[in-house]
Tab-separated table of C-alpha atoms in Angstrom:
chain	number	residue	atom	x	y	z
A	1	UNK	CA	96.200	-65.637	-219.673
A	2	UNK	CA	97.891	-64.209	-222.834
A	3	UNK	CA	99.387	-60.765	-222.393
A	4	UNK	CA	97.410	-58.295	-224.329
A	5	UNK	CA	98.608	-54.856	-225.847
A	6	UNK	CA	97.341	-52.023	-223.697
A	7	UNK	CA	97.155	-48.259	-224.411
A	8	UNK	CA	99.379	-45.870	-222.629
A	9	UNK	CA	96.542	-44.370	-220.633
A	10	UNK	CA	95.758	-47.849	-219.374
A	11	UNK	CA	99.193	-48.355	-218.457
A	12	UNK	CA	99.055	-45.101	-216.187
A	13	UNK	CA	95.886	-46.327	-214.587
A	14	UNK	CA	97.084	-49.934	-213.635
A	15	UNK	CA	99.436	-49.123	-210.989
A	16	UNK	CA	96.496	-46.890	-209.419
A	17	UNK	CA	94.241	-49.948	-209.327
A	18	UNK	CA	96.994	-51.897	-207.728
A	19	UNK	CA	97.760	-49.191	-205.115
A	20	UNK	CA	94.058	-49.051	-204.347
A	21	UNK	CA	93.529	-52.964	-204.014
A	22	UNK	CA	96.633	-53.290	-201.911
A	23	UNK	CA	95.918	-50.543	-199.513
A	24	UNK	CA	91.845	-50.736	-199.254
A	25	UNK	CA	90.454	-52.928	-196.488
A	26	UNK	CA	90.574	-56.391	-197.873
A	27	UNK	CA	87.493	-58.037	-199.251
A	28	UNK	CA	87.473	-61.661	-201.078
A	29	UNK	CA	85.834	-60.193	-204.103
A	30	UNK	CA	85.626	-56.692	-205.742
A	31	UNK	CA	83.252	-55.287	-208.505
A	32	UNK	CA	84.646	-52.843	-211.024
A	33	UNK	CA	81.657	-50.519	-209.787
A	34	UNK	CA	83.384	-50.164	-206.370
A	35	UNK	CA	86.816	-49.518	-207.709
A	36	UNK	CA	85.426	-47.068	-210.159
A	37	UNK	CA	83.556	-45.307	-207.280
A	38	UNK	CA	86.497	-45.105	-205.020
A	39	UNK	CA	88.731	-43.827	-207.770
A	40	UNK	CA	86.621	-41.289	-209.264
A	41	UNK	CA	86.656	-43.126	-212.665
A	42	UNK	CA	84.196	-44.578	-215.347
A	43	UNK	CA	82.876	-48.175	-214.361
A	44	UNK	CA	82.950	-49.143	-217.928
A	45	UNK	CA	86.791	-47.854	-218.277
A	46	UNK	CA	87.777	-49.788	-215.244
A	47	UNK	CA	86.312	-53.074	-216.698
A	48	UNK	CA	87.901	-52.596	-219.797
A	49	UNK	CA	91.205	-51.778	-218.019
A	50	UNK	CA	91.140	-54.812	-216.020
A	51	UNK	CA	90.127	-57.077	-218.674
A	52	UNK	CA	93.210	-56.355	-220.471
A	53	UNK	CA	95.293	-57.800	-217.734
A	54	UNK	CA	93.249	-60.145	-215.930
A	55	UNK	CA	90.817	-62.952	-216.316
A	56	UNK	CA	89.714	-62.860	-212.778
A	57	UNK	CA	86.647	-61.122	-213.388
A	58	UNK	CA	83.040	-62.937	-212.936
A	59	UNK	CA	79.747	-61.490	-213.605
A	60	UNK	CA	77.988	-60.754	-210.490
A	61	UNK	CA	80.712	-61.695	-207.957
A	62	UNK	CA	83.223	-59.317	-209.591
A	63	UNK	CA	86.582	-59.883	-209.287
A	64	UNK	CA	88.966	-62.187	-206.937
A	65	UNK	CA	90.958	-59.574	-205.144
A	66	UNK	CA	93.853	-61.643	-204.383
A	67	UNK	CA	94.061	-62.811	-208.057
A	68	UNK	CA	93.467	-59.544	-209.519
A	69	UNK	CA	96.484	-58.007	-207.380
A	70	UNK	CA	98.655	-60.909	-208.730
A	71	UNK	CA	97.482	-60.355	-212.379
A	72	UNK	CA	98.224	-56.871	-211.980
A	73	UNK	CA	101.664	-57.390	-210.349
A	74	UNK	CA	102.551	-59.816	-212.766
A	75	UNK	CA	101.656	-57.611	-215.778
A	76	UNK	CA	103.254	-54.491	-214.528
A	77	UNK	CA	106.530	-56.698	-213.904
A	78	UNK	CA	106.595	-56.077	-210.212
A	79	UNK	CA	107.838	-59.806	-209.610
A	80	UNK	CA	111.258	-58.976	-211.205
A	81	UNK	CA	113.328	-56.497	-209.484
A	82	UNK	CA	114.796	-53.745	-211.593
A	83	UNK	CA	117.815	-51.964	-209.956
A	84	UNK	CA	118.159	-47.944	-210.322
A	85	UNK	CA	120.530	-45.320	-208.870
A	86	UNK	CA	119.531	-41.614	-207.850
A	87	UNK	CA	121.621	-38.938	-209.711
A	88	UNK	CA	121.832	-35.691	-207.482
A	89	UNK	CA	121.752	-36.067	-203.826
A	90	UNK	CA	120.189	-32.747	-202.734
A	91	UNK	CA	117.193	-33.123	-200.369
A	92	UNK	CA	114.799	-34.450	-202.768
A	93	UNK	CA	117.468	-37.022	-203.996
A	94	UNK	CA	118.378	-38.115	-200.517
A	95	UNK	CA	114.631	-38.548	-199.569
A	96	UNK	CA	114.127	-40.765	-202.738
A	97	UNK	CA	117.335	-42.697	-202.217
A	98	UNK	CA	116.098	-43.517	-198.582
A	99	UNK	CA	112.381	-44.176	-199.298
A	100	UNK	CA	111.495	-47.802	-198.436
A	101	UNK	CA	108.458	-48.083	-200.870
A	102	UNK	CA	109.941	-48.955	-204.278
A	103	UNK	CA	110.227	-52.736	-203.405
A	104	UNK	CA	106.434	-52.912	-203.606
A	105	UNK	CA	106.579	-51.953	-206.981
A	106	UNK	CA	109.582	-54.261	-208.026
A	107	UNK	CA	112.099	-51.487	-207.868
A	108	UNK	CA	115.206	-51.289	-205.820
A	109	UNK	CA	117.397	-47.928	-205.389
A	110	UNK	CA	121.189	-49.165	-205.182
A	111	UNK	CA	123.087	-46.099	-204.616
A	112	UNK	CA	123.097	-42.241	-205.071
A	113	UNK	CA	125.664	-40.189	-207.042
A	114	UNK	CA	126.459	-36.353	-206.895
A	115	UNK	CA	129.307	-34.124	-208.057
A	116	UNK	CA	129.767	-32.437	-204.707
A	117	UNK	CA	132.173	-34.690	-203.010
A	118	UNK	CA	131.000	-33.574	-199.444
A	119	UNK	CA	127.819	-35.342	-199.977
A	120	UNK	CA	129.753	-38.782	-200.500
A	121	UNK	CA	129.695	-41.570	-197.906
A	122	UNK	CA	126.464	-43.435	-196.998
A	123	UNK	CA	122.796	-41.993	-196.755
A	124	UNK	CA	120.508	-42.437	-193.287
A	125	UNK	CA	119.626	-46.022	-194.563
A	126	UNK	CA	123.333	-46.786	-195.172
A	127	UNK	CA	123.073	-46.568	-198.926
A	128	UNK	CA	126.263	-45.660	-200.901
A	129	UNK	CA	126.752	-41.994	-202.145
A	130	UNK	CA	129.490	-41.880	-204.723
A	131	UNK	CA	131.139	-39.223	-206.703
A	132	UNK	CA	129.419	-38.776	-210.219
A	133	UNK	CA	132.377	-39.651	-212.247
A	134	UNK	CA	132.113	-43.425	-210.807
A	135	UNK	CA	128.806	-43.956	-212.375
A	136	UNK	CA	129.924	-45.351	-215.358
A	137	UNK	CA	132.048	-48.055	-213.698
A	138	UNK	CA	129.167	-48.635	-211.011
A	139	UNK	CA	126.462	-49.167	-213.597
A	140	UNK	CA	128.440	-51.524	-215.650
A	141	UNK	CA	129.219	-53.651	-212.667
A	142	UNK	CA	125.852	-53.723	-211.205
A	143	UNK	CA	123.906	-53.774	-214.611
A	144	UNK	CA	121.803	-50.589	-213.886
A	145	UNK	CA	120.173	-48.805	-216.692
A	146	UNK	CA	117.834	-46.899	-214.893
A	147	UNK	CA	118.134	-43.570	-213.099
A	148	UNK	CA	116.165	-41.007	-210.918
A	149	UNK	CA	117.621	-37.348	-211.741
A	150	UNK	CA	117.257	-34.673	-209.249
A	151	UNK	CA	119.953	-32.160	-209.980
A	152	UNK	CA	119.519	-28.550	-210.140
A	153	UNK	CA	118.127	-27.566	-213.720
A	154	UNK	CA	121.307	-25.965	-214.796
A	155	UNK	CA	123.016	-29.413	-214.488
A	156	UNK	CA	120.296	-31.724	-215.774
A	157	UNK	CA	121.489	-31.792	-219.461
A	158	UNK	CA	125.273	-32.593	-218.648
A	159	UNK	CA	123.828	-35.214	-216.081
A	160	UNK	CA	121.895	-36.956	-218.967
A	161	UNK	CA	125.123	-37.080	-221.083
A	162	UNK	CA	127.167	-38.525	-218.077
A	163	UNK	CA	124.082	-41.223	-217.772
A	164	UNK	CA	124.066	-41.889	-221.432
A	165	UNK	CA	127.759	-42.758	-221.122
A	166	UNK	CA	127.046	-44.926	-218.214
A	167	UNK	CA	124.627	-46.897	-220.139
A	168	UNK	CA	121.343	-45.557	-218.716
A	169	UNK	CA	118.499	-46.101	-220.814
A	170	UNK	CA	115.682	-44.618	-218.687
A	171	UNK	CA	115.365	-41.577	-216.478
A	172	UNK	CA	112.621	-40.295	-214.416
A	173	UNK	CA	113.501	-36.653	-214.148
A	174	UNK	CA	112.496	-34.370	-211.305
A	175	UNK	CA	114.785	-31.271	-212.540
A	176	UNK	CA	112.291	-28.656	-213.790
A	177	UNK	CA	113.738	-28.638	-217.140
A	178	UNK	CA	113.207	-30.961	-220.186
A	179	UNK	CA	116.540	-32.063	-221.032
A	180	UNK	CA	117.426	-33.525	-224.416
A	181	UNK	CA	117.582	-37.093	-224.377
A	182	UNK	CA	120.598	-38.892	-225.883
A	183	UNK	CA	120.068	-41.434	-228.410
A	184	UNK	CA	118.500	-44.540	-226.898
A	185	UNK	CA	117.433	-42.920	-223.816
A	186	UNK	CA	114.032	-42.491	-222.479
A	187	UNK	CA	113.339	-39.285	-220.251
A	188	UNK	CA	110.162	-39.039	-218.264
A	189	UNK	CA	109.711	-35.755	-216.720
A	190	UNK	CA	107.909	-35.260	-213.384
A	191	UNK	CA	107.462	-31.487	-212.668
A	192	UNK	CA	106.077	-31.216	-209.162
A	193	UNK	CA	105.471	-27.346	-209.389
A	194	UNK	CA	103.815	-27.754	-212.462
A	195	UNK	CA	101.454	-30.688	-211.390
A	196	UNK	CA	100.623	-28.337	-208.535
A	197	UNK	CA	99.697	-25.333	-210.575
A	198	UNK	CA	97.538	-27.854	-212.853
A	199	UNK	CA	95.687	-28.866	-210.019
A	200	UNK	CA	95.095	-25.095	-208.604
A	201	UNK	CA	94.119	-24.369	-212.032
A	202	UNK	CA	91.762	-27.246	-212.290
A	203	UNK	CA	90.011	-26.595	-208.997
A	204	UNK	CA	87.443	-23.927	-210.326
A	205	UNK	CA	86.802	-26.161	-213.344
A	206	UNK	CA	85.874	-29.441	-211.738
A	207	UNK	CA	84.202	-30.860	-208.657
A	208	UNK	CA	85.379	-33.721	-206.638
A	209	UNK	CA	87.313	-36.371	-208.434
A	210	UNK	CA	90.418	-38.388	-208.189
A	211	UNK	CA	92.735	-38.463	-211.255
A	212	UNK	CA	95.815	-40.187	-212.132
B	1	UNK	CA	92.658	-14.388	-227.796
B	2	UNK	CA	89.458	-16.010	-226.781
B	3	UNK	CA	90.242	-18.834	-224.112
B	4	UNK	CA	89.107	-22.282	-225.649
B	5	UNK	CA	88.409	-25.377	-223.856
B	6	UNK	CA	91.247	-27.835	-224.204
B	7	UNK	CA	91.466	-31.615	-223.442
B	8	UNK	CA	93.031	-33.010	-220.213
B	9	UNK	CA	95.846	-34.540	-222.393
B	10	UNK	CA	96.624	-31.050	-223.865
B	11	UNK	CA	96.539	-29.330	-220.360
B	12	UNK	CA	99.313	-32.113	-219.195
B	13	UNK	CA	101.400	-31.242	-222.194
B	14	UNK	CA	101.260	-27.303	-221.970
B	15	UNK	CA	103.633	-26.930	-218.912
B	16	UNK	CA	106.158	-29.203	-220.709
B	17	UNK	CA	106.241	-26.781	-223.687
B	18	UNK	CA	106.394	-23.700	-221.176
B	19	UNK	CA	109.392	-25.447	-219.208
B	20	UNK	CA	110.965	-26.262	-222.537
B	21	UNK	CA	110.685	-22.739	-223.773
B	22	UNK	CA	111.826	-21.271	-220.473
B	23	UNK	CA	114.966	-23.360	-220.423
B	24	UNK	CA	116.095	-23.935	-223.997
B	25	UNK	CA	118.875	-21.261	-225.480
B	26	UNK	CA	116.551	-18.183	-226.251
B	27	UNK	CA	115.727	-17.648	-229.988
B	28	UNK	CA	113.369	-14.991	-231.079
B	29	UNK	CA	111.118	-17.509	-233.268
B	30	UNK	CA	110.592	-21.194	-232.727
B	31	UNK	CA	108.811	-23.531	-234.928
B	32	UNK	CA	106.362	-26.378	-233.843
B	33	UNK	CA	108.622	-28.726	-235.720
B	34	UNK	CA	111.720	-28.010	-233.406
B	35	UNK	CA	109.510	-28.137	-230.075
B	36	UNK	CA	108.096	-31.291	-231.337
B	37	UNK	CA	111.597	-32.781	-232.056
B	38	UNK	CA	113.175	-31.802	-228.813
B	39	UNK	CA	110.235	-33.169	-226.775
B	40	UNK	CA	109.871	-36.401	-228.600
B	41	UNK	CA	106.185	-35.453	-229.597
B	42	UNK	CA	104.354	-35.473	-233.032
B	43	UNK	CA	104.465	-31.902	-234.716
B	44	UNK	CA	100.774	-31.685	-235.597
B	45	UNK	CA	99.930	-32.498	-231.993
B	46	UNK	CA	102.226	-29.594	-230.846
B	47	UNK	CA	100.685	-27.179	-233.311
B	48	UNK	CA	97.235	-27.964	-232.313
B	49	UNK	CA	98.098	-27.768	-228.558
B	50	UNK	CA	99.687	-24.366	-229.007
B	51	UNK	CA	96.857	-23.167	-231.281
B	52	UNK	CA	94.556	-23.632	-228.474
B	53	UNK	CA	96.329	-21.269	-226.089
B	54	UNK	CA	98.098	-18.675	-228.442
B	55	UNK	CA	97.523	-16.822	-231.603
B	56	UNK	CA	101.363	-16.213	-231.902
B	57	UNK	CA	102.047	-18.842	-234.528
B	58	UNK	CA	102.798	-17.654	-238.193
B	59	UNK	CA	103.357	-19.926	-241.193
B	60	UNK	CA	107.298	-20.333	-241.960
B	61	UNK	CA	108.334	-18.114	-239.300
B	62	UNK	CA	106.726	-20.270	-236.424
B	63	UNK	CA	105.974	-18.664	-233.023
B	64	UNK	CA	107.466	-15.629	-231.417
B	65	UNK	CA	108.988	-17.086	-228.389
B	66	UNK	CA	108.228	-14.346	-225.683
B	67	UNK	CA	104.820	-14.140	-226.856
B	68	UNK	CA	104.213	-17.841	-226.737
B	69	UNK	CA	105.777	-17.878	-223.273
B	70	UNK	CA	103.462	-15.176	-222.055
B	71	UNK	CA	100.395	-16.661	-223.597
B	72	UNK	CA	101.170	-20.183	-221.948
B	73	UNK	CA	101.955	-18.614	-218.543
B	74	UNK	CA	98.607	-16.622	-218.937
B	75	UNK	CA	96.558	-19.842	-219.928
B	76	UNK	CA	97.906	-21.685	-217.161
B	77	UNK	CA	97.438	-19.187	-214.555
B	78	UNK	CA	100.757	-18.585	-213.489
B	79	UNK	CA	100.349	-14.854	-213.147
B	80	UNK	CA	98.150	-15.299	-210.329
B	81	UNK	CA	99.858	-16.509	-207.324
B	82	UNK	CA	98.001	-19.528	-205.326
B	83	UNK	CA	99.094	-20.580	-201.977
B	84	UNK	CA	99.592	-24.004	-200.734
B	85	UNK	CA	100.666	-25.953	-197.514
B	86	UNK	CA	102.568	-29.101	-197.069
B	87	UNK	CA	100.967	-31.668	-194.555
B	88	UNK	CA	103.470	-34.224	-193.461
B	89	UNK	CA	106.912	-32.764	-192.970
B	90	UNK	CA	109.222	-35.919	-193.418
B	91	UNK	CA	112.208	-35.535	-195.616
B	92	UNK	CA	110.064	-35.327	-198.774
B	93	UNK	CA	107.620	-33.051	-197.386
B	94	UNK	CA	110.620	-30.853	-196.125
B	95	UNK	CA	112.405	-30.927	-199.454
B	96	UNK	CA	109.143	-29.744	-201.073
B	97	UNK	CA	108.441	-27.235	-198.331
B	98	UNK	CA	111.827	-25.532	-198.963
B	99	UNK	CA	112.026	-26.164	-202.829
B	100	UNK	CA	112.188	-22.505	-204.527
B	101	UNK	CA	111.116	-23.480	-207.956
B	102	UNK	CA	107.242	-23.255	-207.248
B	103	UNK	CA	106.971	-19.161	-207.875
B	104	UNK	CA	107.709	-19.868	-211.644
B	105	UNK	CA	104.541	-21.899	-211.869
B	106	UNK	CA	102.361	-19.440	-209.841
B	107	UNK	CA	102.686	-21.057	-206.622
B	108	UNK	CA	103.604	-20.238	-203.252
B	109	UNK	CA	104.164	-22.846	-200.317
B	110	UNK	CA	103.254	-20.924	-197.337
B	111	UNK	CA	103.902	-23.378	-194.368
B	112	UNK	CA	104.217	-26.865	-193.286
B	113	UNK	CA	102.104	-29.075	-190.839
B	114	UNK	CA	102.914	-32.390	-189.052
B	115	UNK	CA	101.408	-34.245	-186.163
B	116	UNK	CA	104.917	-34.879	-184.621
B	117	UNK	CA	105.590	-31.896	-182.503
B	118	UNK	CA	109.319	-32.424	-182.654
B	119	UNK	CA	109.105	-31.162	-186.084
B	120	UNK	CA	107.316	-27.973	-185.661
B	121	UNK	CA	109.417	-24.723	-185.580
B	122	UNK	CA	110.901	-23.265	-188.918
B	123	UNK	CA	112.498	-25.153	-192.149
B	124	UNK	CA	115.902	-24.434	-193.281
B	125	UNK	CA	114.302	-21.484	-195.655
B	126	UNK	CA	112.516	-20.290	-192.407
B	127	UNK	CA	109.220	-21.507	-193.569
B	128	UNK	CA	106.747	-22.181	-190.411
B	129	UNK	CA	105.969	-25.696	-189.324
B	130	UNK	CA	103.148	-26.108	-187.471
B	131	UNK	CA	101.057	-28.755	-185.454
B	132	UNK	CA	98.520	-30.305	-187.720
B	133	UNK	CA	95.759	-29.373	-185.428
B	134	UNK	CA	96.531	-25.716	-186.222
B	135	UNK	CA	95.504	-26.360	-190.093
B	136	UNK	CA	91.845	-25.132	-189.823
B	137	UNK	CA	92.615	-22.069	-188.377
B	138	UNK	CA	95.741	-21.460	-190.458
B	139	UNK	CA	93.811	-22.019	-193.777
B	140	UNK	CA	91.116	-19.957	-192.896
B	141	UNK	CA	93.419	-17.039	-191.844
B	142	UNK	CA	95.511	-17.230	-195.048
B	143	UNK	CA	92.651	-18.562	-197.260
B	144	UNK	CA	94.448	-21.740	-198.254
B	145	UNK	CA	92.536	-24.155	-200.300
B	146	UNK	CA	95.369	-26.499	-201.903
B	147	UNK	CA	97.756	-28.854	-200.012
B	148	UNK	CA	100.667	-31.243	-200.702
B	149	UNK	CA	100.332	-34.341	-198.995
B	150	UNK	CA	103.579	-36.158	-197.980
B	151	UNK	CA	102.468	-38.531	-194.775
B	152	UNK	CA	103.037	-42.317	-194.374
B	153	UNK	CA	100.217	-44.010	-196.290
B	154	UNK	CA	98.777	-45.225	-192.782
B	155	UNK	CA	98.049	-41.481	-191.914
B	156	UNK	CA	96.833	-40.434	-195.514
B	157	UNK	CA	92.984	-40.915	-195.133
B	158	UNK	CA	92.955	-39.214	-191.760
B	159	UNK	CA	95.047	-36.388	-192.946
B	160	UNK	CA	92.575	-36.064	-196.027
B	161	UNK	CA	89.881	-35.721	-193.566
B	162	UNK	CA	91.465	-33.040	-191.471
B	163	UNK	CA	92.225	-31.022	-194.740
B	164	UNK	CA	88.585	-31.551	-195.586
B	165	UNK	CA	87.607	-29.925	-192.528
B	166	UNK	CA	90.227	-27.150	-192.992
B	167	UNK	CA	88.589	-26.162	-196.267
B	168	UNK	CA	91.258	-27.736	-198.644
B	169	UNK	CA	89.715	-28.452	-201.850
B	170	UNK	CA	92.886	-29.811	-203.835
B	171	UNK	CA	95.328	-32.416	-202.718
B	172	UNK	CA	98.684	-33.328	-204.632
B	173	UNK	CA	99.219	-36.737	-202.875
B	174	UNK	CA	102.482	-38.395	-202.643
B	175	UNK	CA	101.361	-40.979	-200.106
B	176	UNK	CA	101.528	-44.252	-201.911
B	177	UNK	CA	97.894	-44.994	-201.260
B	178	UNK	CA	94.773	-43.719	-202.944
B	179	UNK	CA	92.686	-42.012	-200.156
B	180	UNK	CA	88.841	-41.610	-200.430
B	181	UNK	CA	88.398	-37.840	-201.503
B	182	UNK	CA	85.764	-36.373	-198.869
B	183	UNK	CA	82.984	-34.435	-200.817
B	184	UNK	CA	84.324	-31.509	-202.829
B	185	UNK	CA	87.960	-32.416	-202.675
B	186	UNK	CA	90.203	-33.207	-205.551
B	187	UNK	CA	92.900	-35.655	-205.098
B	188	UNK	CA	95.744	-36.008	-207.607
B	189	UNK	CA	97.851	-39.137	-206.980
B	190	UNK	CA	101.709	-38.635	-207.567
B	191	UNK	CA	103.112	-42.291	-206.796
B	192	UNK	CA	106.914	-41.924	-207.461
B	193	UNK	CA	107.678	-45.843	-206.988
B	194	UNK	CA	104.932	-46.642	-209.625
B	195	UNK	CA	106.201	-44.057	-212.163
B	196	UNK	CA	109.763	-45.511	-211.777
B	197	UNK	CA	108.313	-49.230	-212.240
B	198	UNK	CA	106.343	-48.058	-215.324
B	199	UNK	CA	109.548	-46.350	-216.845
B	200	UNK	CA	111.489	-49.549	-216.245
B	201	UNK	CA	108.773	-51.804	-218.026
B	202	UNK	CA	108.575	-49.173	-220.966
B	203	UNK	CA	112.398	-49.601	-221.481
B	204	UNK	CA	112.225	-52.842	-223.536
B	205	UNK	CA	108.970	-51.837	-225.381
B	206	UNK	CA	110.007	-48.395	-226.692
B	207	UNK	CA	112.779	-46.546	-228.255
B	208	UNK	CA	114.208	-42.815	-227.397
B	209	UNK	CA	111.464	-40.586	-226.503
B	210	UNK	CA	110.502	-38.062	-223.867
B	211	UNK	CA	107.065	-38.603	-222.523
B	212	UNK	CA	104.836	-36.269	-220.238
């Protein structure tokens, strides 16, 4: 089917549908009502989201689960592997470097980088950890344009500049700071503490629901 | 100022403004144009978001930075400390348990829990790690209703049920699965691999920007 333009909100929900479909007990067909119910979303929204990526839905029988999973994977680009590196090999960076769940999402973490030479060597899963000043050379050699930033807040801006020089175009940033993105670089901030606080605040305001 | 209802999208951007204001070089006044520019957002959106939580904005001079920070902290509830626990003390769980940046967001991580008795004891920062079967008793004693879930995907549903029995009402879930939320529990899913894949896909579609 021809690929359609989808909204940013839909783009954020698509991986959730895929994760649900992959991990729920397998059934040959699944309805948008069931997906909506399990994920705490509206049925019309689910149907609209899925219609934009898959033609596998049929009235009454619903979606063929296998086809829907393949369509979502295809649309989300999970069939093409993208390589990425971790910059900042503290405890969070090391946990991410060795996490084995990236391949299901079409991602491969190649190596880690740190300014602290005592951290260089290999990780528990035998991934290389290199000095940060080798980032540029490494990214050029391995054609890497995506990084996960896990440095302390005071080092985040400098690390962004180093990544920019190394040709990194997209950064998932776990440092609790909003660095200025150098020209041509996209930074997505993931602030775990802020997300937890937001959840705590929402508790009194909402009932049971799952949100993306 | 009277507290207004704000949209979910605004609620997600507010912590970003606060993080930016706290970490950018301090200036007495700051304009919505500058905040918008630094964060890659639209100026009208920033002005509208901030107007819903603070009366500190003035034409021409902009916002008084100190007042705006205090208003944001107040609105986001960061002046009241909420306690939380970590369930699942693998490498990610342990990194979160010992992370020292939660207090700035009004959160305190009290203790960790795991089914694996070899992990119980204390963490690097001397936080207690207890067997999961003590969760109910501990949460009742310490009045805890918030948890961070860092277990492997196969254990996530069972852990949700144990947390529900322990009176947990809100869960920040890092397991790459969408567990069914027991009645009365809010689960927010944070799938790091899916976020990275989404960023990788967006690279070819967008230029430089920072998104929340």
